[in-house]
Amino acid sequence: MNSDDDNPFQSGWASRTEVPVTRTDVSLEEIDLQGIRWADFAPTTRASFRDQRIVSYRNYRNCSTDHSAILNDLHRPRTDACFFDFAYTLTKHKYKCSEYHFQLRNLLWSTTKHSVFYSHVESVRNWSSLSRTSCQILKRDGFRVSTICANNSFVFMGAFTGEYLFRVSAITQELMATDANISGNGNDDNDPSIHYGIITNDRFGITNHVELGCNRSGQNIAVISSNDDSLRLLNLDSLVISHHFRFPWAVNCSSMSPDKRLICVTGDNTDSSIITADSGDEVIGLKGHIDFSFSCAWSPCGRFIATGNQDITTRIYDIRNPSKALVVLPAVMGAVRSLRFSDDGTFLAAAEPCDFVHIYDVAGTTNYYKQHETISAPLPSNNNDKIQNSSGFIASPLGIDAFQSQVIEFFGEIAGISFTPDGGDLLYIGISDDRTTTKKSSKLYGYYGQNALANGVDIKNGTNSRVTVTSDYQRSLAYYCQTGFYDVINLAFLNIFGGGKNTFTITFASFNVTTAYGGHYTYNGDGLESNSADVVQGYASIGLDIITCQALGVKVILSIGGDRVSPYTFVVGDGAAYATLFYDMFLDGKSAVRPFGEGVVLNGIEMDVEKNDDPTVWTPEMISFLQNLKKLSPNSLVAVVPQCYLGSAGKDENVGDVIAAAASSIDYLIIQYYNNPVCSYPFGFNFVTWKTLFTGPLVIGLAGDWTSAISGGFLDASALQTVYDLVKSDDQFAGFSVYDVSSSNPPAFAWSFVDYADPPLSEYSQTLRNVLDGKGSGGVSLASLGPAPLENTATAYRCGGTWVDANSTCSNAVCSDTSSTNCGANQNCFQNLSPVC
């Protein structure tokens, strides 16, 4: 955007977005293009943070060929060009872009200068810079978006489950002027302009990419690349799949040539293929990459093909001499996930997974190229023609002055990129991450998977004893993410592992009040899993929910451990072995067996192990586990979850030594304060002591209601606000966690057995969110939640590892301080603030 007349931030605009960033804002050098005021982060500078991010970023790869194999191929273009000027950024738009899969980033398309289609959660929306609004265009409940495409005639989205949904819509600037001009909301099964169908029922049938266009007969088609090793041409007029081409590898991206005769196909293979559009026969093999490709694009003139790969390069081939890439362009941090030519062929844009978009001057380079070429060869005139390699072309890399580029850099995951048509004078970039703020953000973590509310409290009979109820109060994972309360969800628990077996079991309670997915998932080692079809499908359903959560900006962490009767047994070597196993199966590794489904990558792993049989083995192995896990996946979150109680040595009895030795590999701690009154508010809140044991972020672990905590462990709204006021200004305070989401967000019917209606317990997650957002507790007092617990927490005792009331005794231990009035003889207990025995 090159003139102030095009600046959308005129009078009335600022009220439509919370933090608009304009060219004027940036030119004052007070903030960057994302609205980040780096002076507030001193002494950290933007440059130093960028350097650290580049060093710590781990690019995902499927192949092990070393990058040294292609170093001699690289052409390093000049990066000082300025083809595009910064126009504006919407930093906190209500309906931000979403991305759902770390490898699939084609989720934004511009059809006019002022109209942009993009994915948002489970829908496609349109942003109009003229009306300054975002409108829902296409949505279907339960449709898990994987990719989208749009042109002036259609808006199309593909799904992780092999489905498609598209809308016939000649959408113009005038049509997008107001929401009212859109017929329906894109979620109407009776709308004749909306069509739903199934591409494939294959369990691996993720729709990886879609390109809209026409065939040689002028019929509207969708070129659909699927993970089930297939490329399909769907006739959008007849809704018939006219062609189905199979490959020996998953097809990740395809692009049809401008003359409609050929299709470039990339996928889970180092080589790409050029096939004929009617027979699927390969006429050219494009070689040179050393990993899998996820993007490709055909220049408007039909002469050049660009492919983007996980080897962190873009290769541009001349169709007349495709035996060797014309140029190999390196990225900065990660794979080239999206490629777009401007429609006049002047520029090529290449997007990395995050932070960097490269704009290459293709026209300038090809002009240089034409001056040095000696022979040309025609495109094939029919399907029987095979393109012969030409001779006499440039054999050496292009000179440094032959290729110019512009690098646009920011911070955040990239959902998609798109030039505007009719000259490509605008480039839109969709960033799915929330803007980095200038204020420290405290997060809310929620544990999910144990249906804690099912162990309810029988309040009717005046006791606080736990009773078993039959209802499954835990709803789907996606439901809790969609509440908007949580920043991180902890999946609890993978609770059986160790012993040198390289096996594990995940134990989830029932997951949904209407759907019975969940249960036990067992991995037997050596690439084998022995689970029923229902369990496999159930965990795949959870995987789809994980994708939904991540699209909403909610990170999903796997919790390893949890309380159990028997201790964990480790043998020498378990630490490194399980780090590799969990990396391959849950993070960005490449195991063929992935419990939550292919392509589902969790955001991290936390260690919540509370018992072990032999600390002399377990401790060094758990240190090794954390260190190896962080080394394998430095971009994933790694956390430890200790109890708040500190033993006589002034450290956690189970994980204190682990935390001390592996501190550099741990991103944060979640300290459980709800099981130990001796170290909890109001009796002995020891947050300050924990600061001396770990210098990183500290999360305060809370109970979702009093049924999830021992007596005195639940903080009502007033106490919660008091605790927050104590720690909110502390640089290490990173938020609250709640165990668990079923108790802090119960469905209304869950409490029908209680004498009072609609319990205020359902407000507790909202209360936590309000407190963290600085809005005050605004919640309910403990008195309004029902009768108080029977025992007085001020006289609660810890007897060995168990909390008992004042009348209980411990017969198998001798108190080291029998003179204390807090402990009787032959008792081993703690009371109130001080451990005295």
PDB file of N, CA and C in Angstrom, residues 49 90 164 226 235 237 256 275 295 341 357 458 477 479 606 637 786 790 812 824:
ATOM      1  N   PHE A  49      16.193 -10.525  21.091  1.00  0.00           N
ATOM      2  CA  PHE A  49      15.114 -11.515  21.157  1.00  0.00           C
ATOM      3  C   PHE A  49      15.018 -12.283  19.846  1.00  0.00           C
ATOM      4  N   LEU A  90      -3.703  -5.489  12.303  1.00  0.00           N
ATOM      5  CA  LEU A  90      -4.760  -5.622  13.302  1.00  0.00           C
ATOM      6  C   LEU A  90      -4.224  -6.537  14.382  1.00  0.00           C
ATOM      7  N   TYR A 164     -15.462 -31.926   2.579  1.00  0.00           N
ATOM      8  CA  TYR A 164     -15.299 -30.600   1.996  1.00  0.00           C
ATOM      9  C   TYR A 164     -16.589 -29.816   2.174  1.00  0.00           C
ATOM     10  N   SER A 226      -4.580 -34.799  -0.916  1.00  0.00           N
ATOM     11  CA  SER A 226      -4.996 -35.501   0.293  1.00  0.00           C
ATOM     12  C   SER A 226      -3.883 -36.354   0.870  1.00  0.00           C
ATOM     13  N   ASN A 235     -15.208 -31.672  -9.760  1.00  0.00           N
ATOM     14  CA  ASN A 235     -15.980 -30.767 -10.589  1.00  0.00           C
ATOM     15  C   ASN A 235     -16.984 -30.048  -9.699  1.00  0.00           C
ATOM     16  N   ASP A 237     -19.226 -27.950 -10.495  1.00  0.00           N
ATOM     17  CA  ASP A 237     -20.537 -27.761 -11.112  1.00  0.00           C
ATOM     18  C   ASP A 237     -21.406 -29.014 -10.961  1.00  0.00           C
ATOM     19  N   MET A 256      -1.969 -26.326 -10.684  1.00  0.00           N
ATOM     20  CA  MET A 256      -2.194 -26.555 -12.105  1.00  0.00           C
ATOM     21  C   MET A 256      -1.527 -25.471 -12.934  1.00  0.00           C
ATOM     22  N   ILE A 275       2.689 -33.891 -13.652  1.00  0.00           N
ATOM     23  CA  ILE A 275       1.862 -34.896 -14.311  1.00  0.00           C
ATOM     24  C   ILE A 275       0.917 -34.219 -15.304  1.00  0.00           C
ATOM     25  N   SER A 295       4.641 -27.117  -0.330  1.00  0.00           N
ATOM     26  CA  SER A 295       4.117 -25.988  -1.094  1.00  0.00           C
ATOM     27  C   SER A 295       4.683 -26.013  -2.502  1.00  0.00           C
ATOM     28  N   PHE A 341       2.814 -16.729  -6.252  1.00  0.00           N
ATOM     29  CA  PHE A 341       3.238 -15.772  -7.263  1.00  0.00           C
ATOM     30  C   PHE A 341       2.208 -14.650  -7.324  1.00  0.00           C
ATOM     31  N   VAL A 357       8.458 -13.862   6.081  1.00  0.00           N
ATOM     32  CA  VAL A 357       7.923 -13.987   4.731  1.00  0.00           C
ATOM     33  C   VAL A 357       8.931 -13.341   3.784  1.00  0.00           C
ATOM     34  N   ASP A 458     -21.423 -35.267  48.854  1.00  0.00           N
ATOM     35  CA  ASP A 458     -22.823 -35.433  49.222  1.00  0.00           C
ATOM     36  C   ASP A 458     -23.192 -34.351  50.229  1.00  0.00           C
ATOM     37  N   LEU A 477     -13.111 -32.023  25.167  1.00  0.00           N
ATOM     38  CA  LEU A 477     -11.973 -31.119  25.300  1.00  0.00           C
ATOM     39  C   LEU A 477     -12.249 -29.806  24.576  1.00  0.00           C
ATOM     40  N   TYR A 479     -14.978 -28.311  24.116  1.00  0.00           N
ATOM     41  CA  TYR A 479     -15.921 -27.474  24.868  1.00  0.00           C
ATOM     42  C   TYR A 479     -15.181 -26.541  25.831  1.00  0.00           C
ATOM     43  N   GLU A 606       4.438 -32.237  30.573  1.00  0.00           N
ATOM     44  CA  GLU A 606       4.787 -31.921  31.959  1.00  0.00           C
ATOM     45  C   GLU A 606       4.981 -33.206  32.740  1.00  0.00           C
ATOM     46  N   LEU A 637       6.976 -27.032  25.198  1.00  0.00           N
ATOM     47  CA  LEU A 637       7.006 -26.681  26.609  1.00  0.00           C
ATOM     48  C   LEU A 637       7.335 -27.911  27.441  1.00  0.00           C
ATOM     49  N   GLY A 786     -22.285 -23.790  49.948  1.00  0.00           N
ATOM     50  CA  GLY A 786     -22.838 -24.911  50.679  1.00  0.00           C
ATOM     51  C   GLY A 786     -22.252 -24.971  52.067  1.00  0.00           C
ATOM     52  N   LEU A 790     -16.427 -30.347  57.692  1.00  0.00           N
ATOM     53  CA  LEU A 790     -16.597 -30.697  59.099  1.00  0.00           C
ATOM     54  C   LEU A 790     -15.382 -30.334  59.934  1.00  0.00           C
ATOM     55  N   ASN A 812       3.512 -45.494  63.907  1.00  0.00           N
ATOM     56  CA  ASN A 812       4.736 -46.103  63.387  1.00  0.00           C
ATOM     57  C   ASN A 812       5.880 -45.124  63.214  1.00  0.00           C
ATOM     58  N   GLY A 824       1.823 -34.872  69.633  1.00  0.00           N
ATOM     59  CA  GLY A 824       1.970 -35.726  70.792  1.00  0.00           C
ATOM     60  C   GLY A 824       3.106 -36.706  70.598  1.00  0.00           C
TER      61      GLY A 824
END
